[in-house]
Tab-separated table of C-alpha atoms in Angstrom:
chain	number	residue	atom	x	y	z
A	1	MET	CA	-78.642	-17.324	-65.127
A	2	THR	CA	-76.815	-14.674	-63.133
A	3	ASP	CA	-76.813	-15.092	-59.352
A	4	ALA	CA	-78.970	-12.286	-57.919
A	5	HIS	CA	-77.168	-12.539	-54.579
A	6	PRO	CA	-73.397	-12.800	-55.158
A	7	PRO	CA	-71.223	-13.779	-52.188
A	8	LEU	CA	-70.463	-10.987	-49.743
A	9	ARG	CA	-66.957	-9.602	-49.876
A	10	SER	CA	-65.068	-8.790	-46.702
A	11	TYR	CA	-62.430	-6.175	-47.456
A	12	GLY	CA	-59.052	-6.055	-45.782
A	13	ARG	CA	-56.629	-8.760	-44.758
A	14	LEU	CA	-58.201	-11.985	-43.530
A	15	LYS	CA	-54.904	-13.249	-42.129
A	16	THR	CA	-51.578	-11.502	-41.488
A	17	ARG	CA	-49.297	-13.936	-39.703
A	18	ALA	CA	-49.036	-17.551	-38.728
A	19	ILE	CA	-51.462	-18.494	-35.980
A	20	LYS	CA	-49.776	-19.740	-32.811
A	21	PRO	CA	-49.950	-23.509	-32.267
A	22	ARG	CA	-52.248	-23.324	-29.232
A	23	GLN	CA	-54.656	-20.994	-31.001
A	24	ALA	CA	-54.501	-23.118	-34.154
A	25	ALA	CA	-55.528	-26.105	-32.067
A	26	LEU	CA	-58.495	-24.139	-30.708
A	27	MET	CA	-59.497	-23.269	-34.268
A	28	GLU	CA	-59.758	-27.007	-34.897
A	29	SER	CA	-61.302	-28.128	-31.617
A	30	LEU	CA	-63.198	-25.232	-30.002
A	31	LEU	CA	-64.394	-23.119	-32.929
A	32	PRO	CA	-66.669	-25.802	-34.447
A	33	THR	CA	-68.529	-26.031	-31.121
A	34	LEU	CA	-69.090	-22.254	-30.987
A	35	ARG	CA	-70.298	-21.610	-34.521
A	36	PRO	CA	-74.000	-20.766	-34.917
A	37	PRO	CA	-76.049	-23.100	-37.107
A	38	ALA	CA	-75.763	-22.888	-40.868
A	39	GLY	CA	-78.845	-21.340	-42.381
A	40	PRO	CA	-81.656	-19.412	-40.668
A	41	PHE	CA	-81.804	-19.762	-36.871
A	42	ASP	CA	-83.265	-18.101	-33.805
A	43	PRO	CA	-80.451	-17.190	-31.370
A	44	ARG	CA	-82.732	-17.977	-28.443
A	45	MET	CA	-82.453	-21.628	-29.435
A	46	LEU	CA	-78.751	-21.530	-28.592
A	47	LYS	CA	-79.298	-20.443	-24.986
A	48	PRO	CA	-82.994	-20.690	-24.068
A	49	ASP	CA	-82.424	-19.221	-20.613
A	50	ALA	CA	-80.565	-16.138	-21.903
A	51	ALA	CA	-81.839	-12.878	-20.439
A	52	GLU	CA	-80.768	-11.044	-23.597
A	53	VAL	CA	-79.073	-11.655	-26.939
A	54	TRP	CA	-76.131	-9.390	-27.782
A	55	LEU	CA	-74.272	-9.028	-31.078
A	56	GLU	CA	-70.729	-7.750	-31.600
A	57	ILE	CA	-69.934	-6.946	-35.216
A	58	GLY	CA	-66.205	-7.201	-35.869
A	59	PHE	CA	-64.858	-8.277	-32.488
A	60	GLY	CA	-61.190	-7.865	-33.433
A	61	GLY	CA	-59.093	-9.859	-30.986
A	62	GLY	CA	-62.113	-10.725	-28.854
A	63	GLU	CA	-61.079	-8.868	-25.681
A	64	HIS	CA	-64.242	-6.800	-25.443
A	65	MET	CA	-66.513	-9.686	-26.406
A	66	ALA	CA	-65.013	-12.074	-23.857
A	67	ALA	CA	-64.996	-9.488	-21.073
A	68	GLN	CA	-68.647	-8.576	-21.664
A	69	ALA	CA	-69.618	-12.264	-21.752
A	70	GLN	CA	-67.776	-12.886	-18.496
A	71	ARG	CA	-69.391	-9.858	-16.893
A	72	ARG	CA	-72.858	-10.974	-18.013
A	73	PRO	CA	-73.045	-14.788	-17.914
A	74	ASP	CA	-76.838	-14.539	-18.180
A	75	ILE	CA	-76.735	-13.237	-21.779
A	76	LEU	CA	-75.873	-14.882	-25.096
A	77	LEU	CA	-73.226	-12.991	-27.028
A	78	LEU	CA	-72.902	-13.580	-30.769
A	79	GLY	CA	-69.682	-12.331	-32.321
A	80	ALA	CA	-68.687	-12.047	-35.971
A	81	GLU	CA	-65.176	-11.466	-37.335
A	82	PRO	CA	-63.696	-12.439	-40.726
A	83	PHE	CA	-60.061	-11.814	-39.663
A	84	GLN	CA	-58.693	-15.248	-38.797
A	85	ASN	CA	-55.964	-14.045	-36.447
A	86	GLY	CA	-58.634	-12.163	-34.497
A	87	VAL	CA	-60.824	-15.261	-34.320
A	88	ALA	CA	-57.881	-17.278	-33.020
A	89	SER	CA	-57.185	-14.644	-30.360
A	90	ALA	CA	-60.850	-14.591	-29.314
A	91	LEU	CA	-60.863	-18.359	-28.916
A	92	ARG	CA	-57.957	-18.085	-26.509
A	93	HIS	CA	-59.895	-15.596	-24.374
A	94	ILE	CA	-63.008	-17.783	-24.466
A	95	ASP	CA	-61.023	-20.869	-23.514
A	96	GLU	CA	-59.049	-19.209	-20.713
A	97	GLN	CA	-62.204	-17.744	-19.170
A	98	ALA	CA	-64.216	-20.952	-19.703
A	99	LEU	CA	-67.054	-18.968	-21.287
A	100	THR	CA	-70.182	-20.869	-22.215
A	101	ASN	CA	-72.340	-18.000	-23.447
A	102	VAL	CA	-70.507	-17.006	-26.629
A	103	CYS	CA	-71.100	-18.004	-30.257
A	104	VAL	CA	-68.517	-17.166	-32.916
A	105	HIS	CA	-69.152	-16.590	-36.611
A	106	ASP	CA	-65.759	-16.600	-38.330
A	107	GLY	CA	-66.905	-14.635	-41.338
A	108	ASP	CA	-68.697	-11.515	-42.492
A	109	ALA	CA	-71.191	-10.205	-39.918
A	110	ARG	CA	-73.728	-9.516	-42.662
A	111	GLU	CA	-73.957	-13.250	-43.321
A	112	LEU	CA	-74.780	-13.889	-39.677
A	113	MET	CA	-77.275	-11.041	-39.490
A	114	ALA	CA	-79.159	-12.280	-42.538
A	115	GLN	CA	-79.700	-15.659	-40.860
A	116	MET	CA	-81.457	-14.260	-37.773
A	117	PRO	CA	-85.125	-13.288	-37.449
A	118	ALA	CA	-86.409	-9.770	-36.940
A	119	ALA	CA	-86.390	-8.313	-33.420
A	120	SER	CA	-84.089	-11.030	-32.099
A	121	VAL	CA	-81.228	-8.911	-30.690
A	122	ASP	CA	-81.259	-6.807	-27.504
A	123	ARG	CA	-77.916	-5.062	-27.905
A	124	ALA	CA	-75.288	-4.555	-30.620
A	125	PHE	CA	-71.717	-3.250	-30.740
A	126	ILE	CA	-69.668	-1.908	-33.644
A	127	LEU	CA	-66.385	-0.938	-32.039
A	128	PHE	CA	-63.471	0.595	-33.940
A	129	PRO	CA	-64.241	-0.926	-37.351
A	130	ASP	CA	-61.805	-0.514	-40.229
A	131	PRO	CA	-62.167	3.195	-41.136
A	132	TRP	CA	-61.175	2.973	-44.810
A	133	PRO	CA	-60.170	6.656	-44.570
A	134	LYS	CA	-59.492	7.276	-48.272
A	135	ALA	CA	-62.558	8.670	-50.011
A	136	ARG	CA	-62.368	6.132	-52.818
A	137	HIS	CA	-62.577	3.336	-50.236
A	138	ASN	CA	-65.512	4.717	-48.204
A	139	LYS	CA	-67.843	2.280	-49.957
A	140	ARG	CA	-65.972	-0.516	-48.143
A	141	ARG	CA	-66.987	0.764	-44.721
A	142	LEU	CA	-69.192	-1.505	-42.688
A	143	VAL	CA	-71.639	1.257	-41.792
A	144	GLN	CA	-73.755	1.849	-44.875
A	145	ALA	CA	-77.453	2.607	-45.212
A	146	GLU	CA	-78.106	-1.073	-45.967
A	147	THR	CA	-76.303	-2.240	-42.817
A	148	VAL	CA	-78.178	0.282	-40.683
A	149	ALA	CA	-81.469	-0.960	-42.147
A	150	GLU	CA	-80.524	-4.546	-41.353
A	151	LEU	CA	-79.676	-3.581	-37.781
A	152	ALA	CA	-83.047	-1.866	-37.509
A	153	ARG	CA	-84.641	-5.153	-38.558
A	154	LEU	CA	-82.675	-7.224	-36.060
A	155	LEU	CA	-82.896	-5.037	-32.977
A	156	LYS	CA	-85.917	-5.164	-30.713
A	157	PRO	CA	-87.731	-1.933	-29.838
A	158	GLY	CA	-85.767	-0.416	-26.985
A	159	ALA	CA	-82.589	-2.303	-27.899
A	160	ARG	CA	-79.292	-0.458	-27.680
A	161	LEU	CA	-76.515	-0.078	-30.233
A	162	ARG	CA	-73.035	1.347	-29.675
A	163	PHE	CA	-70.686	2.567	-32.402
A	164	ALA	CA	-67.158	3.698	-31.521
A	165	SER	CA	-64.310	5.011	-33.639
A	166	ASP	CA	-61.199	7.144	-33.374
A	167	TRP	CA	-61.489	8.424	-36.952
A	168	ALA	CA	-63.415	11.713	-37.072
A	169	ASN	CA	-64.708	11.293	-40.607
A	170	TYR	CA	-66.033	7.806	-39.890
A	171	VAL	CA	-67.800	9.090	-36.774
A	172	ASP	CA	-69.540	11.800	-38.821
A	173	TRP	CA	-70.272	9.307	-41.596
A	174	SER	CA	-71.833	6.791	-39.213
A	175	LEU	CA	-73.801	9.333	-37.206
A	176	GLY	CA	-75.321	10.666	-40.399
A	177	ARG	CA	-76.389	7.241	-41.603
A	178	PHE	CA	-77.915	6.199	-38.305
A	179	LEU	CA	-79.801	9.469	-37.934
A	180	LYS	CA	-81.227	9.135	-41.439
A	181	ASN	CA	-82.945	5.933	-40.360
A	182	PRO	CA	-86.022	6.746	-38.255
A	183	ALA	CA	-85.613	3.477	-36.350
A	184	PHE	CA	-82.697	4.921	-34.373
A	185	ARG	CA	-82.472	7.678	-31.778
A	186	TRP	CA	-79.118	9.048	-30.653
A	187	THR	CA	-79.064	9.171	-26.865
A	188	ALA	CA	-76.467	11.936	-26.405
A	189	ALA	CA	-77.582	15.059	-24.571
A	190	GLU	CA	-74.200	16.816	-24.291
A	191	ALA	CA	-70.650	16.526	-25.633
A	192	GLY	CA	-69.458	14.479	-22.692
A	193	ASP	CA	-71.848	11.728	-23.714
A	194	TRP	CA	-69.788	10.929	-26.797
A	195	ARG	CA	-66.366	12.104	-25.661
A	196	THR	CA	-66.276	9.967	-22.501
A	197	ALA	CA	-66.251	6.184	-22.600
A	198	PRO	CA	-69.523	4.794	-21.195
A	199	GLY	CA	-69.330	3.174	-17.789
A	200	ASP	CA	-69.836	-0.327	-19.185
A	201	HIS	CA	-67.238	0.053	-21.949
A	202	ILE	CA	-64.203	-2.236	-21.911
A	203	THR	CA	-61.030	-0.709	-23.332
A	204	THR	CA	-58.970	-3.035	-25.515
A	205	ARG	CA	-55.307	-2.995	-26.435
A	206	TYR	CA	-56.235	-1.932	-29.962
A	207	GLU	CA	-58.110	1.094	-28.669
A	208	GLU	CA	-55.175	2.058	-26.471
A	209	LYS	CA	-52.907	2.271	-29.530
A	210	ARG	CA	-54.776	5.394	-30.686
A	211	LEU	CA	-54.236	4.680	-34.375
A	212	GLY	CA	-56.905	7.106	-35.541
A	213	ASP	CA	-56.914	10.874	-36.004
A	214	CYS	CA	-59.018	11.799	-32.963
A	215	ALA	CA	-59.791	10.683	-29.447
A	216	PRO	CA	-62.263	7.770	-29.272
A	217	VAL	CA	-65.881	8.787	-29.837
A	218	PHE	CA	-68.785	6.695	-28.552
A	219	LEU	CA	-72.200	6.935	-30.199
A	220	ASP	CA	-75.037	5.177	-28.382
A	221	PHE	CA	-78.383	4.672	-30.118
A	222	VAL	CA	-81.738	3.225	-29.116
A	223	ARG	CA	-84.023	1.289	-31.449
A	224	VAL	CA	-87.286	3.171	-31.264
A	225	ASP	CA	-90.743	1.632	-31.709
């Protein structure tokens, strides 16, 4: 019998260089303590006193995730990243800042999302995901109609979602897909709302490299009732 649900495939490189000894040690010692449970789980079980549950999809090197968790120790921040060098970097940030409100899924974010119940997330971030700029690779982009639908399932009414990219075509692509889903409302009222980094945004070294073809664009959405 053919498996109706084949394993998810994460495109791109999962590892590029040798992980530094200290970070490799954290992969062995710290990461197992930060992973969410295998199988279905309610994130509230991980931090019952959390004011909110946040989700960062593709946290890169973990700078933004760690800084937000440090800024808001009252929330639980779930992060997902399949790139092993990024996971190792994030663990260093978590360890150095002694963060106790972060969970790390070292794999595809869609796996993590599928394990959580509906209306269990208060805020989500998709920041500077791989743009896959060639048209033949667009199907590899994280933001697809199916992903948007899954985010609509996960986010509570009134929850916020931020998408950011410095690739113009990916911005247009993502805006179109979010606006096609009636569960999301774009909060922008004028151009400055997407051209200027929001006040609570944390700029990372990756963002500062300006590897895209436009200035960073920030799209904020609200999950409507």
